[in-house]
PDB file of C-alpha atoms in Angstrom:
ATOM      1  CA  UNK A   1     180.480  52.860  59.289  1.00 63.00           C
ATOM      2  CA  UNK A   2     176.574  51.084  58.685  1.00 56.00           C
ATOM      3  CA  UNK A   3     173.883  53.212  58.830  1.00 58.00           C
ATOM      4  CA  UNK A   4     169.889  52.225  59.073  1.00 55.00           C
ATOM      5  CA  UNK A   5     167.278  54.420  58.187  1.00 56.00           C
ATOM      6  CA  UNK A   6     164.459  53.543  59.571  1.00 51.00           C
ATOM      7  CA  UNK A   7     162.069  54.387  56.260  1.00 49.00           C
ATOM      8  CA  UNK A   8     159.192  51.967  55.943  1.00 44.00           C
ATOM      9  CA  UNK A   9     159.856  52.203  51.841  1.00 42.00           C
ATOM     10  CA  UNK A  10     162.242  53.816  49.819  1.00 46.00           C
ATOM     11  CA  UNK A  11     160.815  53.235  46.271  1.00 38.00           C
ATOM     12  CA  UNK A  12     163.754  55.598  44.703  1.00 41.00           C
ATOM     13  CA  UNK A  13     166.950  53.869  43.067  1.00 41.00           C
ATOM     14  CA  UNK A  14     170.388  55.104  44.385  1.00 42.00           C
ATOM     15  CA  UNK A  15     171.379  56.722  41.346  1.00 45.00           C
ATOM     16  CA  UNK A  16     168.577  59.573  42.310  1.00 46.00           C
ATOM     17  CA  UNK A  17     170.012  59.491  45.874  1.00 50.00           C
ATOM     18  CA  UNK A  18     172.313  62.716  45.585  1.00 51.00           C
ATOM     19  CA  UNK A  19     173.406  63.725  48.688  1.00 52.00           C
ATOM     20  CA  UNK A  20     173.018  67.503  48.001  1.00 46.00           C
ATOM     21  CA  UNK A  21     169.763  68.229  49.777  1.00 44.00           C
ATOM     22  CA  UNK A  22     169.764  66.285  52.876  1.00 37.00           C
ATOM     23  CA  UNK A  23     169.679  67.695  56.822  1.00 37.00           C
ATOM     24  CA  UNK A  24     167.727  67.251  59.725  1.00 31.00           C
ATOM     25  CA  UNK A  25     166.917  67.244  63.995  1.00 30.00           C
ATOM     26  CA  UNK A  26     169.256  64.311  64.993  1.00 30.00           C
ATOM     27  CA  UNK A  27     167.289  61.469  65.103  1.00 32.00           C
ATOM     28  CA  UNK A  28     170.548  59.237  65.420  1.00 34.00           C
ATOM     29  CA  UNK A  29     171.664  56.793  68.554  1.00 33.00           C
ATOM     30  CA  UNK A  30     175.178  55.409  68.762  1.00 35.00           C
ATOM     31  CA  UNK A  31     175.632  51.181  68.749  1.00 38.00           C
ATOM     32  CA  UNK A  32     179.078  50.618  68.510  1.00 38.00           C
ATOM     33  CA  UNK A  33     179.844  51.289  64.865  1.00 39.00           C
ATOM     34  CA  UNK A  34     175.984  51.077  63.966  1.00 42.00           C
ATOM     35  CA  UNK A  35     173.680  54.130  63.548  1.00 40.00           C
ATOM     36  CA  UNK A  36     170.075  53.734  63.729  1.00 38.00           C
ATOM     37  CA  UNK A  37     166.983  55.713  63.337  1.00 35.00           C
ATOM     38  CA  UNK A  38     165.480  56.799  66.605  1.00 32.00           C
ATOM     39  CA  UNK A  39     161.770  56.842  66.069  1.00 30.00           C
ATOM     40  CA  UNK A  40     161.116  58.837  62.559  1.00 30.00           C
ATOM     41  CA  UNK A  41     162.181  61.763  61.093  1.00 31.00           C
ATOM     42  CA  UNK A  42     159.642  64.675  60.732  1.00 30.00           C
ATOM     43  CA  UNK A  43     159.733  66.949  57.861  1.00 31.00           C
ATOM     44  CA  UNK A  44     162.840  67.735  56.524  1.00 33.00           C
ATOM     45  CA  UNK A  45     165.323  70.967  55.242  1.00 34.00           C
ATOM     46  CA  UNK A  46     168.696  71.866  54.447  1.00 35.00           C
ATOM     47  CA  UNK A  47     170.719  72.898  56.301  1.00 36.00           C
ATOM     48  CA  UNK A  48     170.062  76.586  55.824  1.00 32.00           C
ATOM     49  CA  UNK A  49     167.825  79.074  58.852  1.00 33.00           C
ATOM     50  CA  UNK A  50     166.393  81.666  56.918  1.00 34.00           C
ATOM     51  CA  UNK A  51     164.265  84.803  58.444  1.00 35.00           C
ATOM     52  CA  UNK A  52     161.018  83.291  57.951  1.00 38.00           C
ATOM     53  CA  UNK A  53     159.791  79.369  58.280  1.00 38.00           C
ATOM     54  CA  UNK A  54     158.071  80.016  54.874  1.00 39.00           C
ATOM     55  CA  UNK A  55     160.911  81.836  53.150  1.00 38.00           C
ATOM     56  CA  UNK A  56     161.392  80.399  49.566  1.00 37.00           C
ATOM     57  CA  UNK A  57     165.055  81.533  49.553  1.00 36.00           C
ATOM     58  CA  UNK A  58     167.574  78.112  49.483  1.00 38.00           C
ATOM     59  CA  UNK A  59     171.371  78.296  51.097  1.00 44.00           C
ATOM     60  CA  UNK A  60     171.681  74.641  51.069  1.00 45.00           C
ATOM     61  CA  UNK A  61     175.098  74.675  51.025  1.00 43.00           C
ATOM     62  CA  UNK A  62     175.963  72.012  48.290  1.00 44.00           C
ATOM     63  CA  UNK A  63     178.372  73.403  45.604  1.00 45.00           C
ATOM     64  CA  UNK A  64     177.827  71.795  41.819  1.00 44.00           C
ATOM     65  CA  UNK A  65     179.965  72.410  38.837  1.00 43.00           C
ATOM     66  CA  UNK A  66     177.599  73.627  36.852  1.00 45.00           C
ATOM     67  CA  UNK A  67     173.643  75.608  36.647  1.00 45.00           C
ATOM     68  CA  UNK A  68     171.834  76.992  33.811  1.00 44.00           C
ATOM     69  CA  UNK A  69     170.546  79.384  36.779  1.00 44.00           C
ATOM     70  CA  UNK A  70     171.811  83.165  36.476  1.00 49.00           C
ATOM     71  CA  UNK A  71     170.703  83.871  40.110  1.00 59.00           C
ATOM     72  CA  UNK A  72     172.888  81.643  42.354  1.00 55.00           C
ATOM     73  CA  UNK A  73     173.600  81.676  45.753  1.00 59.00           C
ATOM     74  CA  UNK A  74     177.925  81.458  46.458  1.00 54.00           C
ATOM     75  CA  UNK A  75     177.335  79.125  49.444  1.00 56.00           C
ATOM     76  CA  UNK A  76     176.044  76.363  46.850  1.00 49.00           C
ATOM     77  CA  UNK A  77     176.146  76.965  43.414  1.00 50.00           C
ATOM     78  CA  UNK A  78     172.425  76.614  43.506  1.00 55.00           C
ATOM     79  CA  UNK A  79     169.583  78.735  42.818  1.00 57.00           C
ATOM     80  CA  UNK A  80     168.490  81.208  45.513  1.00 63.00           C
ATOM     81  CA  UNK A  81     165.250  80.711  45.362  1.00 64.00           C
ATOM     82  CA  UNK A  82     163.355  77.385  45.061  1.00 70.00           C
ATOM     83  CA  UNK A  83     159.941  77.291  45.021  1.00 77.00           C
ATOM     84  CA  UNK A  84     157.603  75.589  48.064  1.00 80.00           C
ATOM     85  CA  UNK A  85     154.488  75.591  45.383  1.00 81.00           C
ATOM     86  CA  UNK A  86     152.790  72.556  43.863  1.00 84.00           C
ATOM     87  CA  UNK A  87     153.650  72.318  40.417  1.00 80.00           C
ATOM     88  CA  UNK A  88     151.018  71.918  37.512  1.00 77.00           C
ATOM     89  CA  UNK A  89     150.811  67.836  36.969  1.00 77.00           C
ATOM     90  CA  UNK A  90     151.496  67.399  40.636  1.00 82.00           C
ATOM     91  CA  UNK A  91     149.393  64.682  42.146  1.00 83.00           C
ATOM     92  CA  UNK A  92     150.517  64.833  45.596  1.00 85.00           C
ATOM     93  CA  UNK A  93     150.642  66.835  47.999  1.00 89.00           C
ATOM     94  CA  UNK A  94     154.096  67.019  49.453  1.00 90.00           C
ATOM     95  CA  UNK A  95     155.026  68.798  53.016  1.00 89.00           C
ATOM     96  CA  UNK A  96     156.452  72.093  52.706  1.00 90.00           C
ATOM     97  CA  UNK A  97     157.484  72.562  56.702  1.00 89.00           C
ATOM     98  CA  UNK A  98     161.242  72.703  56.857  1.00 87.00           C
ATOM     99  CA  UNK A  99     163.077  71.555  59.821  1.00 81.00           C
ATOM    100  CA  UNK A 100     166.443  72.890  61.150  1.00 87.00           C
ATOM    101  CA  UNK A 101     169.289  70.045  61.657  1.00 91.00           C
ATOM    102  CA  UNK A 102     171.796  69.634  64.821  1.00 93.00           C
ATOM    103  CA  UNK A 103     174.297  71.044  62.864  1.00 94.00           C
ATOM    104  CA  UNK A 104     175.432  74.358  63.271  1.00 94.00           C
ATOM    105  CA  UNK A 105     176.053  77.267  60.572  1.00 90.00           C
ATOM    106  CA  UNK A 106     179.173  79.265  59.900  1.00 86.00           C
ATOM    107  CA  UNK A 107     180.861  81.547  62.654  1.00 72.00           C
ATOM    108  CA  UNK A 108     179.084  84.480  61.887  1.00 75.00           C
ATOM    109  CA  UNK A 109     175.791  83.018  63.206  1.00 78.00           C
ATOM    110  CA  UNK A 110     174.438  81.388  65.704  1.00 86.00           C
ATOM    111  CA  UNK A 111     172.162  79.266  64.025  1.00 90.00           C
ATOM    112  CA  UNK A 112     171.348  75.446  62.614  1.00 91.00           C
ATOM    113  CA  UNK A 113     171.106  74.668  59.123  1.00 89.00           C
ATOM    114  CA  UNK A 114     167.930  73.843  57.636  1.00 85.00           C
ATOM    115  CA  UNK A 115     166.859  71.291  55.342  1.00 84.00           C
ATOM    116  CA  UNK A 116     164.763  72.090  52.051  1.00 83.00           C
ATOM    117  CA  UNK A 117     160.849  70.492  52.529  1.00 88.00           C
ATOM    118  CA  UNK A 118     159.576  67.679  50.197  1.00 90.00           C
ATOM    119  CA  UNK A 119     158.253  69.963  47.750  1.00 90.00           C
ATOM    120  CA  UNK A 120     161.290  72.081  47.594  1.00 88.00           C
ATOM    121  CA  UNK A 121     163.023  68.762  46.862  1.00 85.00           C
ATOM    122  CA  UNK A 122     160.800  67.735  44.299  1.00 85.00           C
ATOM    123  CA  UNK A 123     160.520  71.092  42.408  1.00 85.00           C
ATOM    124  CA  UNK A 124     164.980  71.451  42.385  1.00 81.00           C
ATOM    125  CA  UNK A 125     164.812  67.875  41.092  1.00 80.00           C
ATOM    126  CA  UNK A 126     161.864  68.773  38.601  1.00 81.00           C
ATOM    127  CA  UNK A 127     164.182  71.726  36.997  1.00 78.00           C
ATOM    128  CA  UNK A 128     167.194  69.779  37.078  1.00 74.00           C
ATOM    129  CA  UNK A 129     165.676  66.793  35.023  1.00 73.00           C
ATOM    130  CA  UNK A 130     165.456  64.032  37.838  1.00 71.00           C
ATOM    131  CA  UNK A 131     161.549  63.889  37.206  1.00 69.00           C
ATOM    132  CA  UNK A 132     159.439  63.592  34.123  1.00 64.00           C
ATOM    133  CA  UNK A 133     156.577  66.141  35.223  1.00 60.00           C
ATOM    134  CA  UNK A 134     154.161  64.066  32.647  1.00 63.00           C
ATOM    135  CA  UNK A 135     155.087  60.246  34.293  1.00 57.00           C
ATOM    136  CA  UNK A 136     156.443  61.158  37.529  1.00 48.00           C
ATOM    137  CA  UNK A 137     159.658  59.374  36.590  1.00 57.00           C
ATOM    138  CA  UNK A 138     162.417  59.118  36.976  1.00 67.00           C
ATOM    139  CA  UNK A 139     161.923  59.653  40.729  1.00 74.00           C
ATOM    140  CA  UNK A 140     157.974  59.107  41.667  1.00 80.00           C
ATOM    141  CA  UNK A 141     156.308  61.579  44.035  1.00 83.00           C
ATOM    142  CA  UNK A 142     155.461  58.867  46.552  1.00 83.00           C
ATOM    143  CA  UNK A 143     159.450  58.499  46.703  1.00 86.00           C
ATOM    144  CA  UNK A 144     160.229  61.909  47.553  1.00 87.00           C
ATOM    145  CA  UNK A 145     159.145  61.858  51.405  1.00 89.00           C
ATOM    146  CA  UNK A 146     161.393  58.814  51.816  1.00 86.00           C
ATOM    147  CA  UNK A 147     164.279  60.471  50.084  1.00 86.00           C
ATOM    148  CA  UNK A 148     164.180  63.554  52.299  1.00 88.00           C
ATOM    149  CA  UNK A 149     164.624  61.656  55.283  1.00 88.00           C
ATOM    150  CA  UNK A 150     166.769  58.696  54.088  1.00 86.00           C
ATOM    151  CA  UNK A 151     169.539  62.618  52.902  1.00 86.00           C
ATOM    152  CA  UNK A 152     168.557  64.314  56.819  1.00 88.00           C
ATOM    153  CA  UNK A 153     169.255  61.123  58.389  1.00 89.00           C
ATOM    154  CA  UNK A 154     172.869  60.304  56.837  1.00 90.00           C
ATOM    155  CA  UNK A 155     173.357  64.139  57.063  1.00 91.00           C
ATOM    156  CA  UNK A 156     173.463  64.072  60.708  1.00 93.00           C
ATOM    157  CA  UNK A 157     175.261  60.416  60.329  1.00 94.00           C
ATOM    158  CA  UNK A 158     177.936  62.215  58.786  1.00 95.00           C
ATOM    159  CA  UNK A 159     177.856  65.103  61.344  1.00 96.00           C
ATOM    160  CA  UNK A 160     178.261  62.996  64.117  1.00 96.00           C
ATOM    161  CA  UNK A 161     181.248  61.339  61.950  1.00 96.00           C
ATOM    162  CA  UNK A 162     183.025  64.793  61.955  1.00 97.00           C
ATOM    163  CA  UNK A 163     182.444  65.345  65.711  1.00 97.00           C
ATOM    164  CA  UNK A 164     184.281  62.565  66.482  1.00 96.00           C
ATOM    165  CA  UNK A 165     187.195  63.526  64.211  1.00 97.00           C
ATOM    166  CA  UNK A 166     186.794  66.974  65.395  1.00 98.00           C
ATOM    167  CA  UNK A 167     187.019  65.572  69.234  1.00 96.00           C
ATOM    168  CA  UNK A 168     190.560  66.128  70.242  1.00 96.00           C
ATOM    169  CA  UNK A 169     190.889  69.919  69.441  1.00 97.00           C
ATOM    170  CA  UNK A 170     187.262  70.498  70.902  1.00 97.00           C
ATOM    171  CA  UNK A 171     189.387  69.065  74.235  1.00 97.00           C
ATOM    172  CA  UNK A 172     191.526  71.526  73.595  1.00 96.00           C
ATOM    173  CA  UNK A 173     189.672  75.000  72.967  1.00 96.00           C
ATOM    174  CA  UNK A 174     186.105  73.703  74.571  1.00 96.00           C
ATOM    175  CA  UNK A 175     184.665  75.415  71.073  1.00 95.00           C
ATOM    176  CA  UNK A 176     182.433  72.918  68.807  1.00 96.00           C
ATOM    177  CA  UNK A 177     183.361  72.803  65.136  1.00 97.00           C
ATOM    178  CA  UNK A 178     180.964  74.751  62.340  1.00 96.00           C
ATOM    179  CA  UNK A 179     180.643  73.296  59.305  1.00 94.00           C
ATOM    180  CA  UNK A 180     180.732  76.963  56.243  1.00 92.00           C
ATOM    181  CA  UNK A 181     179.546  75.370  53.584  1.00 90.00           C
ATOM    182  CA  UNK A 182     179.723  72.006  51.607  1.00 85.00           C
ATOM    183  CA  UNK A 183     180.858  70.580  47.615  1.00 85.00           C
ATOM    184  CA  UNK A 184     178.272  67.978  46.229  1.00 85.00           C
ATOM    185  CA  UNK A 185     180.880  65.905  43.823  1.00 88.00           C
ATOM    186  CA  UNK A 186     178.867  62.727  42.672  1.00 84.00           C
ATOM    187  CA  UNK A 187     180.736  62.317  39.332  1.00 86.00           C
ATOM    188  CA  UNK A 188     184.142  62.465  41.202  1.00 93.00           C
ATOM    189  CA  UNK A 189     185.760  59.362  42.818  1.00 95.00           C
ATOM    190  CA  UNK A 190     188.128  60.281  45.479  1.00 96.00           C
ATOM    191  CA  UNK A 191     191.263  59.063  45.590  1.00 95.00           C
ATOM    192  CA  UNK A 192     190.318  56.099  48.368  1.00 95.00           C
ATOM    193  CA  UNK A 193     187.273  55.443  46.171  1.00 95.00           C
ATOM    194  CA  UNK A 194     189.739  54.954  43.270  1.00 95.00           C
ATOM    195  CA  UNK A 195     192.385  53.063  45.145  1.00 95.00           C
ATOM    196  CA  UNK A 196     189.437  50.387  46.812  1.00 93.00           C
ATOM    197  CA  UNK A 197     188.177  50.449  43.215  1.00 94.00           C
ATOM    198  CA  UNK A 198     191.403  48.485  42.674  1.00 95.00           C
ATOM    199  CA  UNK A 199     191.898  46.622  45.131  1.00 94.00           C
ATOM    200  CA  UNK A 200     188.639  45.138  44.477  1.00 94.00           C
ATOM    201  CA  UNK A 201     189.829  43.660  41.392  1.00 94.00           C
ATOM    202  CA  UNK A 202     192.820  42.403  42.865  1.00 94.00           C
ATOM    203  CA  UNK A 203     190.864  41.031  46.098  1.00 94.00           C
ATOM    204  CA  UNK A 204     187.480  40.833  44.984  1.00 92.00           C
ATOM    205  CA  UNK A 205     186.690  38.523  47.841  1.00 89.00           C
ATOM    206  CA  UNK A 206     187.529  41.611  50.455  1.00 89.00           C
ATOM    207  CA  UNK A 207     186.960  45.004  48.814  1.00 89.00           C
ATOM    208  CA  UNK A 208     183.822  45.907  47.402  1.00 87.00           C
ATOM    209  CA  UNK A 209     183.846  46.747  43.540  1.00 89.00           C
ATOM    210  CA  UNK A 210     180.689  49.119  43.945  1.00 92.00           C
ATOM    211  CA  UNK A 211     182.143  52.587  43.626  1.00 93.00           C
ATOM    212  CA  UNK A 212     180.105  55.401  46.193  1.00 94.00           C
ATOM    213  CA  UNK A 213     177.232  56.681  44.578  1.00 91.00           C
ATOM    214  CA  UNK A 214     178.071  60.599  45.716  1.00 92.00           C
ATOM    215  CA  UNK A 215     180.911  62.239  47.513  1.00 94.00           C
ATOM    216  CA  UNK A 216     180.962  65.567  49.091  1.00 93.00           C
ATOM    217  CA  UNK A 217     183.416  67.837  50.454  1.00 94.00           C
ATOM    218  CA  UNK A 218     182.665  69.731  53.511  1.00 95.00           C
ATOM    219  CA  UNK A 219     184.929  72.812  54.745  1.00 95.00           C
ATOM    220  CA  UNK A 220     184.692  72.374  58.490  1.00 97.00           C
ATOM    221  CA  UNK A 221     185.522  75.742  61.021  1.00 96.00           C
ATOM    222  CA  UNK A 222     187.691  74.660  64.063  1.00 97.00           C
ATOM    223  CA  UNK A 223     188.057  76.790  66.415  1.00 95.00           C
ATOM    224  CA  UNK A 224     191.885  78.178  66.378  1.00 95.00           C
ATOM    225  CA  UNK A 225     193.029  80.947  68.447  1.00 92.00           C
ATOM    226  CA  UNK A 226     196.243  81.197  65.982  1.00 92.00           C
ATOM    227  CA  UNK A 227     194.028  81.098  62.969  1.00 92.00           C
ATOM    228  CA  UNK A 228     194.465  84.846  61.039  1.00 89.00           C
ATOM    229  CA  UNK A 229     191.291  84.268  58.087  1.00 91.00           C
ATOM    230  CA  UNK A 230     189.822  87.620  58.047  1.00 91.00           C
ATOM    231  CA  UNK A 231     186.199  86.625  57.191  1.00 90.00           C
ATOM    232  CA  UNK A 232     186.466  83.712  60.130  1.00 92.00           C
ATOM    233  CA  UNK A 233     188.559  84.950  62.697  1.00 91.00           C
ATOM    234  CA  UNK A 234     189.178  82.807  65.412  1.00 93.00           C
ATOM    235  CA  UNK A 235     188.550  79.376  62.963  1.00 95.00           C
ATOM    236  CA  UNK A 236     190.697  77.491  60.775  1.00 96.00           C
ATOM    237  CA  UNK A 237     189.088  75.801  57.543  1.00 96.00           C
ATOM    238  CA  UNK A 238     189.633  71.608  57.873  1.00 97.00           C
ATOM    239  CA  UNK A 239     188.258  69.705  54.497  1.00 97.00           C
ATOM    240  CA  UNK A 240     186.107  66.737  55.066  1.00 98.00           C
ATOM    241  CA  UNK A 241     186.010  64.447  51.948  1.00 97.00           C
ATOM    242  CA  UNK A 242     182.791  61.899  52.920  1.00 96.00           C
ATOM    243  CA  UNK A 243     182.444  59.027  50.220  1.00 95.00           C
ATOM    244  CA  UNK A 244     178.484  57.399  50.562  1.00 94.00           C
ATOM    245  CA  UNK A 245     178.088  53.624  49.156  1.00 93.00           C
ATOM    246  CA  UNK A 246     175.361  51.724  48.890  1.00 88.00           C
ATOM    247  CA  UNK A 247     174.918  48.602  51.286  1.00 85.00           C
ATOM    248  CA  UNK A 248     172.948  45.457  51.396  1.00 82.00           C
ATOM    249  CA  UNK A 249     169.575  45.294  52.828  1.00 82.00           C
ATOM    250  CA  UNK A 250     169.419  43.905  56.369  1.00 81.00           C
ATOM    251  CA  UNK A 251     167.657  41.273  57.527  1.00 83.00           C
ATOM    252  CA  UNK A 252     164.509  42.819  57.511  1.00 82.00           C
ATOM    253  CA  UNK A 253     165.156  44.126  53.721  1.00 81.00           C
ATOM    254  CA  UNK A 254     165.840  47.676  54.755  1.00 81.00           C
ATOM    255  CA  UNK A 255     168.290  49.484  53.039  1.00 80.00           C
ATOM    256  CA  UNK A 256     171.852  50.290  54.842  1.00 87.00           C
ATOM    257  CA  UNK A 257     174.410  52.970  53.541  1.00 89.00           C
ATOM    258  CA  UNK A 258     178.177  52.819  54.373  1.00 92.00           C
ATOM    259  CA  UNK A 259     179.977  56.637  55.116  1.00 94.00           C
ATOM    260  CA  UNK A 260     183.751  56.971  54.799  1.00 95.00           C
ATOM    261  CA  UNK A 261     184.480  60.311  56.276  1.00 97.00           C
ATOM    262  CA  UNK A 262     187.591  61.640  56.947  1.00 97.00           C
ATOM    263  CA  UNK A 263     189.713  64.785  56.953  1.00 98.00           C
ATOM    264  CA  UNK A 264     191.438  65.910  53.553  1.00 97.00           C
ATOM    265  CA  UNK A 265     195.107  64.909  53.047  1.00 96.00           C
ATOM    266  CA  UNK A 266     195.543  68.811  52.340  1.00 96.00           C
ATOM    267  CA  UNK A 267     198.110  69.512  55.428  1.00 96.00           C
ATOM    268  CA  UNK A 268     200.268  68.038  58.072  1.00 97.00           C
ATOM    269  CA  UNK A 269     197.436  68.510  60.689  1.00 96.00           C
ATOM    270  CA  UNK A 270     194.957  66.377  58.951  1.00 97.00           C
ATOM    271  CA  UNK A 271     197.674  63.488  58.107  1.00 97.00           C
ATOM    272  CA  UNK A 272     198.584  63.655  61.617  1.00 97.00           C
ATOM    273  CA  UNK A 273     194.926  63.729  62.755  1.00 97.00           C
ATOM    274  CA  UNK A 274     193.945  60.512  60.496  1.00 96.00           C
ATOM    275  CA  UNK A 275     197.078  58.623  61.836  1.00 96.00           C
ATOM    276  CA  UNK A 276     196.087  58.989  65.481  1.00 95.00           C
ATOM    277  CA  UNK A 277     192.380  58.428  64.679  1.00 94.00           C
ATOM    278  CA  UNK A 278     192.787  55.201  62.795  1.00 93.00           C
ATOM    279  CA  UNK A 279     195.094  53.811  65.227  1.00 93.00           C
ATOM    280  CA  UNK A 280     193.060  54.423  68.232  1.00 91.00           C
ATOM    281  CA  UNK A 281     190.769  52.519  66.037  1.00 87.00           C
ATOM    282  CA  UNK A 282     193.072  49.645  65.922  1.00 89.00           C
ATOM    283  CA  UNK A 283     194.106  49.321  69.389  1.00 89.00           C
ATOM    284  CA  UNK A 284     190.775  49.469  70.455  1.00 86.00           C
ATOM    285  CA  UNK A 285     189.544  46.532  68.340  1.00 82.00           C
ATOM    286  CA  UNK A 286     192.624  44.678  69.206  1.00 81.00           C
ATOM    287  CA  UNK A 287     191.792  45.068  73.035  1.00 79.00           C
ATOM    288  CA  UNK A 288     188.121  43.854  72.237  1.00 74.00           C
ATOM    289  CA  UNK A 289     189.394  40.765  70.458  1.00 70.00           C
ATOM    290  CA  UNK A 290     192.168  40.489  72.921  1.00 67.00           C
ATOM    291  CA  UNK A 291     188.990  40.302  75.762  1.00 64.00           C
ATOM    292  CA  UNK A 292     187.028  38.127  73.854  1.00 61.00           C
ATOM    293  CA  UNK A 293     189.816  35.525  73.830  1.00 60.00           C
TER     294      UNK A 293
END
């Protein structure tokens, strides 16, 4: 599906545009398949609530391969802690309010994740190489505020995507989904990012040839009354695999993103699940076109 931040400037390339940071209140409204910005997005976290507003401590719950870090928190792979100070060289002065997202934590809790602030962004980009602390490049500070909300507002984008996956067994047990934790995986194509990758030199005229620019996986708790995980009882695990691409600006030159999210081919359930979701899709656009005759 499209989605439009509304960002006045994004002066950051794609390729700095890792998903692993991003959270925020929903600012989204539905449009039929569009998403837009609903007025602007105010600081910015991820999604992690911590005891205190000001706590340095980071459980933004992204997952890398790898970290030079000894001290790392199991929810992410990341370090668990991450400064909020200005760092020497800095010229700007970046926000350092968090703000908690729409989406809740795991089932022990009954709390929101929270989004890292500007200047926790910029100092977890600073150690992992994404800025030059001399030049301010690859990524310039101006960009940073722009980035934040550009990762909270396709954050909740893909939230929303989930929910409506998740829909039929809410029905059912009247008990919203959770999402535990989540795998950043930008060097991996997925094996519908591979596949379109092929098709698009086969039918360049129809499939895109741009490859996503980060995937994640997100483990997902349904609520299950069968379920028998010990350290989530009463939830069942459901993998989300969410490929992000790059669009073309609108007509107003903004920048639009593209979100394929779907459930995992790990199980019956979820095969089942994207069958009866895509063709719901397809008789619903054939009744549209079928009115519009």
């Amino acid at each position: 599906r499209l989605y439009e931040p509304c960002v006045e400037e994004l002066t950051s390339s794609l390729d700095g545009l890792q998903m692993g940071w991003f959270w925020a209140d929903r600012v989204v409204v539905k449009d039929g398949n569009d998403v837009k910005a609903c007025g602007s997005v105010s600081g910015s976290a991820c999604p992690v609530i911590h005891a205190s507003p000001n706590s340095q401590a980071s459980e933004c719950p992204v997952m890398h391969a790898k970290d030079e870090e000894n001290d790392l928190n199991p929810l992410n792979n990341m370090p668990l802690m991450i400064s909020a100070t200005k760092q020497h060289g800095q010229k700007l002065d970046l926000p350092t309010e968090r703000t908690i997202s729409s989406i809740p934590k795991g089932a022990d809790a009954d709390e929101n994740w929270e989004y890292p602030s500007p200047q926790q962004m910029y100092n977890a980009m600073l150690k992992k190489g994404k800025i030059d602390p001399n030049t301010g490049e690859e990524i310039p500070e101006d960009a940073v505020e722009s980035m934040v909300q550009v990762h909270n507002f396709l954050n909740e984008g893909c939230w929303q995507e989930v929910l409506e996956w998740e829909r039929p067994h809410t029905e059912q047990t009247h008990v919203e989904p959770k999402l535990l934790k989540f795998t950043g995986k930008p060097g991996q194509l997925s094996p519908r990012a591979r596949w379109y990758g092929i098709l698009s030199k086969l039918f360049p005229k129809t499939f895109d040839s741009n490859p996503p620019f980060d995937r994640h996986d997100w483990i997902v708790l349904r609520a299950d009354p069968m379920s028998a995980d010990p350290e989530n009882p009463g939830y069942s695990k459901v993998r989300y695999v969410i490929d992000f691409y790059g669009g073309a600006d609108d007509e107003d030159g903004m920048p639009t993103f593209h979100l394929d999210v779907r459930p995992a081919l790990d199980n019956v359930t979820n095969a089942r699940d994207r069958f009866a979701h895509y063709y719901q899709e397809l008789r619903q656009k054939y009744a549209q076109n079928d009115g519009h005759k």
